[in-house]
Amino acid sequence: MPINEPSPNRPRIERLWQRDLPAQLLPAWVGLAAAAGFYRVGVSARHLYWRMMKRQAPVLTVSVGNLTVGGTGKTPFTLFLARRLQSRGLRVGIVSRGYGRTQSETRAELVADGGSLKVSPEEAGDEPAMMAKMFTGPIAVARRRIDAIELLSKLGPLDAAILDDGFQHERLSRDVDLLLVSNERGFGNGWMLPAGPMREPIRAVTRADAIVVMDSGTGASAIQPSQMKKLTACKVFHASVRPRALLLVIENGVWRETPLGLAGRRVLAVCGLADPTAFYSMLRELDADLIGVFEYPDHHAYTNADWQAMVNAMRDTDMVITTEKDLIKLERFPFPRDSLYALRLEVTMDVTDMHALDELILGRMKTAATAADAQQKK
């Protein structure tokens, strides 16, 4: 959907999730609040069921997730963590549901191994396919994540599996539950879907082993003091996600990093994100001249008509900037040479927090290994 400027109050349901709701939107929100009550009951019943029926994976399982819809940096953090554990000598795999993939989500599928993509982005889902560009370990997708873990285990020895967006996937027991919270977005109005952005009530933070507050540097903190008090009942780590480089498609699916030289450049932004606000803010922080936007729904499947509309809009621009998960789907279209780029993000943590996170995960691994040895001796 082409628009001239990104609007902070886009004409979507998110307008009704503001903490300070305009009076004219209050009647519509009241109807959503009633639906949120039913949603909350359903979530509670589901939680009780899977607490009794959950299964245990044969390897250390680390979940990365959140409590709200929209981006909190789960996928960049999953990549950061997977490569961090690899650097500690662990054999690590990534598991995802693979939202938006064309294959049946009930079947486990090997997406990549050794940095080589085994299926198309449409078959894998955009985020798993994008991760394959940056991670040398195996990646698998399945609706039931344990099926994907079992598939990876058959490929060879596996020390740990990281679940991308796994906090609500309670049918699978996990050894470490990491809950990400956006510093800039917080918890919105605090209401559950569809009256607010919450997938679960904020009290669900008690299931987490640690909270990671993600800061994109695009605004003041939206986490209220009362909410932060609830978060501090767990270990709280802090991480930053910032642009590291631009990605340019060379040929045959090869991406090359180039410097972040956007100052004064006329940019057409293209994205399919649940909440693109941080993406636009990052472009402006880099002094890009954001002259137009093509904004699509999350996990959008781009068509020839979309591509043609973008090319027509490029006449007065220097470059098109998109996200990595959109680039994986846009690179197949014949954009003019050296015109299509993606913003590559990098997650960083304070050394103290990073070491504490290592200790948490490796400590759970030792505990699991000790329990397994004790079970074998019985």
XYZ file of C-alpha atoms in Angstrom:
378
model
C 0.000 0.000 0.000
C 1.832 3.163 -1.118
C 1.617 6.198 1.152
C 3.621 9.401 1.089
C 4.581 9.395 4.750
C 4.425 6.777 7.498
C 1.784 7.788 10.009
C 2.111 7.110 13.752
C -1.673 6.615 13.816
C -2.131 4.188 10.946
C -5.784 3.317 10.132
C -5.585 -0.121 11.736
C -6.746 -1.725 14.952
C -3.511 -0.508 16.603
C -5.103 2.951 16.813
C -7.430 1.511 19.454
C -4.513 0.211 21.526
C -3.168 3.604 22.536
C -2.863 4.301 26.236
C -4.466 7.750 25.763
C -7.332 6.779 23.484
C -9.051 9.650 21.606
C -12.668 10.076 22.738
C -14.054 9.443 19.261
C -12.538 5.940 19.236
C -13.806 4.933 22.682
C -17.118 3.331 21.481
C -15.258 1.028 19.089
C -12.769 0.049 21.785
C -15.545 -0.895 24.262
C -16.757 -3.586 21.863
C -13.222 -4.953 21.556
C -12.862 -4.983 25.342
C -15.758 -7.438 25.609
C -14.101 -9.718 23.053
C -10.833 -9.452 24.987
C -12.562 -11.007 27.995
C -13.433 -14.124 26.015
C -9.913 -14.251 24.582
C -8.443 -14.088 28.072
C -10.587 -17.028 29.227
C -9.474 -19.056 26.206
C -5.809 -18.312 26.850
C -6.141 -19.355 30.497
C -7.831 -22.639 29.567
C -5.168 -23.373 26.977
C -2.415 -22.687 29.498
C -3.912 -25.123 32.018
C -4.299 -27.835 29.384
C -0.757 -27.672 28.049
C 0.719 -27.404 31.530
C -0.530 -30.972 32.025
C 0.132 -32.262 28.488
C 3.457 -30.654 27.548
C 6.292 -32.755 26.153
C 10.035 -32.654 26.801
C 12.518 -32.295 23.941
C 15.635 -34.518 23.883
C 17.982 -31.491 23.909
C 18.348 -28.249 25.862
C 15.520 -25.986 24.703
C 15.698 -22.189 24.921
C 12.635 -20.135 24.010
C 12.765 -16.530 22.803
C 9.360 -14.845 22.847
C 7.231 -11.920 23.951
C 3.834 -11.005 25.405
C 2.664 -8.573 22.724
C 1.926 -8.665 19.024
C 4.344 -6.782 16.845
C 8.087 -6.667 16.742
C 10.282 -6.766 19.826
C 13.380 -7.983 17.992
C 12.744 -11.701 18.589
C 14.336 -12.903 15.354
C 17.493 -10.719 15.606
C 17.879 -11.800 19.227
C 17.380 -15.467 18.308
C 20.212 -15.147 15.784
C 22.394 -13.327 18.295
C 21.843 -16.029 20.903
C 22.343 -18.935 18.490
C 25.663 -17.572 17.276
C 26.679 -16.716 20.836
C 26.132 -20.329 21.946
C 27.948 -21.574 18.829
C 30.939 -19.475 19.860
C 30.906 -21.349 23.180
C 31.367 -24.615 21.308
C 27.746 -25.792 21.362
C 25.991 -27.463 18.423
C 22.909 -25.273 18.043
C 19.784 -25.456 15.896
C 16.995 -22.916 15.400
C 13.333 -23.897 15.335
C 10.426 -21.767 14.144
C 6.812 -22.200 13.202
C 7.518 -20.571 9.836
C 4.597 -18.186 9.650
C 3.288 -17.561 6.159
C 4.868 -20.616 4.541
C 2.964 -22.312 1.738
C 3.727 -25.856 2.886
C 1.533 -27.536 5.489
C 2.569 -26.190 8.887
C 1.896 -29.601 10.429
C 4.925 -31.118 8.677
C 8.474 -30.536 9.886
C 10.708 -29.086 7.182
C 14.468 -28.578 7.102
C 14.970 -24.987 5.989
C 18.745 -24.736 6.010
C 21.947 -26.382 7.132
C 25.489 -25.123 6.888
C 24.238 -21.743 5.708
C 22.618 -23.306 2.640
C 18.891 -22.716 2.064
C 17.183 -26.035 1.285
C 13.734 -24.707 0.330
C 12.279 -21.483 -1.050
C 11.310 -18.576 1.249
C 7.680 -19.342 0.435
C 8.098 -22.917 1.692
C 10.164 -21.913 4.726
C 8.504 -18.691 5.834
C 10.280 -15.344 5.503
C 11.990 -15.196 8.913
C 13.507 -18.725 8.866
C 14.731 -18.145 5.309
C 16.271 -14.841 6.334
C 18.004 -16.446 9.325
C 19.566 -19.003 6.978
C 21.561 -16.144 5.427
C 23.218 -15.397 8.764
C 23.450 -18.699 10.635
C 25.560 -21.736 9.776
C 23.688 -24.209 11.962
C 20.533 -26.147 11.025
C 17.112 -24.463 10.928
C 13.778 -26.300 10.848
C 10.125 -25.276 10.894
C 6.980 -27.024 12.123
C 3.730 -26.109 13.843
C 4.642 -28.581 16.608
C 8.151 -27.411 17.453
C 9.105 -30.769 18.961
C 8.707 -32.303 15.480
C 11.236 -29.800 14.144
C 13.649 -30.522 17.024
C 13.389 -34.266 16.401
C 14.110 -33.644 12.709
C 17.241 -31.667 13.591
C 18.351 -34.340 16.045
C 18.365 -36.906 13.237
C 20.895 -34.819 11.273
C 23.595 -35.274 13.887
C 24.527 -34.388 17.473
C 22.642 -31.371 18.812
C 23.312 -29.635 22.118
C 20.613 -26.968 22.082
C 17.543 -25.826 20.144
C 16.398 -22.214 20.192
C 12.703 -21.517 19.603
C 12.024 -18.290 17.703
C 8.752 -16.846 19.065
C 8.121 -19.728 21.449
C 6.791 -18.210 24.683
C 3.153 -19.130 23.936
C 4.079 -22.588 22.563
C 3.421 -24.264 25.891
C 2.942 -27.761 24.506
C 6.746 -28.021 24.544
C 8.623 -27.857 27.820
C 11.667 -25.605 27.750
C 14.772 -25.356 29.900
C 15.140 -21.578 29.579
C 12.327 -19.123 28.796
C 13.521 -15.693 27.661
C 10.840 -13.010 27.411
C 11.615 -9.944 25.293
C 10.002 -6.568 26.027
C 10.297 -3.553 23.732
C 11.527 -0.542 25.666
C 9.846 1.851 23.216
C 6.518 0.018 22.875
C 6.127 -1.493 26.321
C 2.752 -3.182 26.775
C 0.567 -0.593 25.037
C -2.669 -0.038 26.921
C -2.134 -3.328 28.800
C -5.265 -4.976 27.422
C -5.406 -8.352 25.724
C -6.322 -8.895 22.091
C -8.304 -7.478 20.381
C -8.699 -4.518 22.777
C -4.934 -4.218 23.199
C -1.654 -5.718 22.002
C -1.247 -8.329 24.764
C -1.134 -12.021 23.849
C -1.286 -12.879 27.543
C -1.770 -10.921 30.781
C 1.360 -9.266 32.119
C 1.381 -11.682 35.056
C 2.621 -14.317 32.579
C 6.099 -12.817 33.073
C 6.361 -15.167 36.058
C 6.840 -18.076 33.607
C 10.010 -16.460 32.274
C 13.477 -17.295 33.528
C 14.721 -13.888 32.417
C 13.419 -10.692 30.835
C 15.374 -9.004 28.055
C 14.464 -5.335 27.586
C 15.116 -4.525 23.921
C 16.067 -0.925 23.121
C 16.023 0.216 19.485
C 17.071 3.760 20.360
C 14.033 5.254 18.630
C 12.212 6.836 21.559
C 11.649 7.138 25.285
C 10.768 4.123 27.382
C 7.068 3.160 27.351
C 7.406 0.700 30.252
C 5.518 2.069 33.247
C 7.151 1.937 36.706
C 4.460 -0.475 37.957
C 5.118 -2.739 34.979
C 8.884 -2.604 35.485
C 8.341 -3.643 39.098
C 6.616 -6.803 37.853
C 9.454 -7.480 35.419
C 12.098 -7.232 38.131
C 10.607 -10.294 39.822
C 12.767 -12.121 37.214
C 16.335 -11.580 36.119
C 16.350 -8.532 33.841
C 18.891 -8.116 31.046
C 19.195 -5.263 28.570
C 20.002 -5.464 24.869
C 20.159 -2.970 22.026
C 19.177 -3.536 18.418
C 20.685 -1.050 15.977
C 21.420 -0.805 12.252
C 24.848 -2.263 11.450
C 25.048 -2.036 7.668
C 23.100 -1.982 4.443
C 22.660 -5.199 2.480
C 22.881 -5.217 -1.283
C 21.917 -8.195 -3.440
C 24.864 -8.995 -5.721
C 23.720 -12.004 -7.744
C 22.452 -15.561 -7.267
C 21.056 -14.699 -3.850
C 24.370 -13.407 -2.458
C 24.058 -10.444 -0.075
C 26.913 -8.025 0.540
C 27.208 -5.581 3.414
C 27.835 -1.930 2.519
C 28.299 1.067 4.854
C 25.342 2.916 6.344
C 25.601 5.882 3.976
C 22.056 7.239 3.934
C 22.591 10.886 4.880
C 20.726 13.028 2.345
C 19.801 10.054 0.168
C 16.252 10.015 -1.222
C 14.798 6.776 0.093
C 11.689 4.767 -0.714
C 10.932 2.535 2.296
C 9.259 -0.842 1.738
C 8.202 -3.141 4.562
C 5.767 -5.823 5.644
C 5.905 -5.558 9.435
C 3.394 -5.755 12.264
C 4.679 -2.385 13.515
C 7.087 -0.543 11.191
C 7.491 2.496 13.466
C 11.002 1.531 14.631
C 12.066 0.809 11.022
C 11.072 4.310 9.898
C 12.678 5.871 12.969
C 15.973 4.101 12.265
C 15.985 5.408 8.699
C 15.431 8.951 9.955
C 18.136 8.516 12.612
C 20.486 7.734 9.708
C 19.450 11.079 8.112
C 17.722 9.424 5.157
C 15.316 11.629 3.190
C 12.261 9.389 3.491
C 10.158 10.544 0.562
C 7.731 7.627 0.294
C 6.598 4.383 1.875
C 5.121 1.126 0.655
C 3.617 -0.443 3.767
C 2.210 -3.982 3.661
C 0.804 -6.432 6.242
C 3.189 -8.600 8.253
C 4.608 -11.566 6.282
C 3.261 -10.107 3.027
C 3.737 -12.223 -0.118
C 4.934 -9.752 -2.761
C 3.427 -9.879 -6.236
C 4.438 -8.618 -9.672
C 1.920 -5.802 -9.234
C 3.639 -4.763 -5.973
C 7.026 -4.786 -7.694
C 5.759 -2.730 -10.639
C 4.251 -0.142 -8.306
C 7.578 0.178 -6.483
C 9.560 0.560 -9.705
C 7.167 3.273 -10.886
C 7.647 5.126 -7.591
C 11.458 4.906 -7.776
C 11.859 7.571 -10.446
C 12.475 10.335 -7.925
C 14.477 8.242 -5.451
C 18.064 7.140 -5.017
C 17.349 3.760 -3.468
C 14.776 1.395 -1.999
C 15.354 0.332 1.620
C 13.553 -2.659 3.089
C 14.016 -5.121 5.949
C 15.983 -8.365 5.786
C 12.874 -10.516 6.022
C 11.313 -8.554 3.149
C 14.512 -8.654 1.098
C 14.413 -12.460 1.105
C 11.152 -12.192 -0.869
C 11.906 -9.092 -2.943
C 15.314 -10.169 -4.280
C 13.704 -12.341 -6.986
C 12.237 -9.276 -8.708
C 14.346 -7.408 -11.331
C 14.897 -4.090 -9.594
C 17.335 -1.687 -11.297
C 20.945 -2.531 -10.520
C 22.234 -1.408 -7.096
C 18.873 0.065 -6.113
C 17.440 -2.446 -3.611
C 18.933 -2.545 -0.110
C 17.963 -3.864 3.306
C 18.775 -2.546 6.743
C 20.837 -5.117 8.635
C 20.307 -4.974 12.393
C 22.726 -6.016 15.109
C 21.964 -6.998 18.690
C 24.456 -6.058 21.384
C 24.495 -6.612 25.136
C 26.562 -5.294 27.991
C 29.394 -7.722 28.785
C 28.075 -8.313 32.309
C 24.572 -9.146 31.072
C 25.947 -11.339 28.298
C 28.029 -13.405 30.702
C 25.079 -13.707 33.109
C 22.902 -14.965 30.253
C 25.592 -17.497 29.318
C 25.710 -18.711 32.907
C 21.923 -19.082 33.030
C 21.773 -21.214 29.886
C 24.916 -23.272 30.491
C 23.869 -23.818 34.095
C 20.551 -25.261 32.944
C 22.430 -27.472 30.508
C 24.547 -28.904 33.336
C 21.448 -29.453 35.462
C 19.697 -31.284 32.605
C 22.774 -33.428 31.969
C 23.025 -34.355 35.670
C 19.335 -35.298 35.775
C 19.720 -37.432 32.619
C 22.691 -39.274 34.124
C 20.777 -39.936 37.316
C 17.824 -41.264 35.334
C 20.064 -43.666 33.374
C 21.552 -45.102 36.578
C 18.135 -46.026 37.964
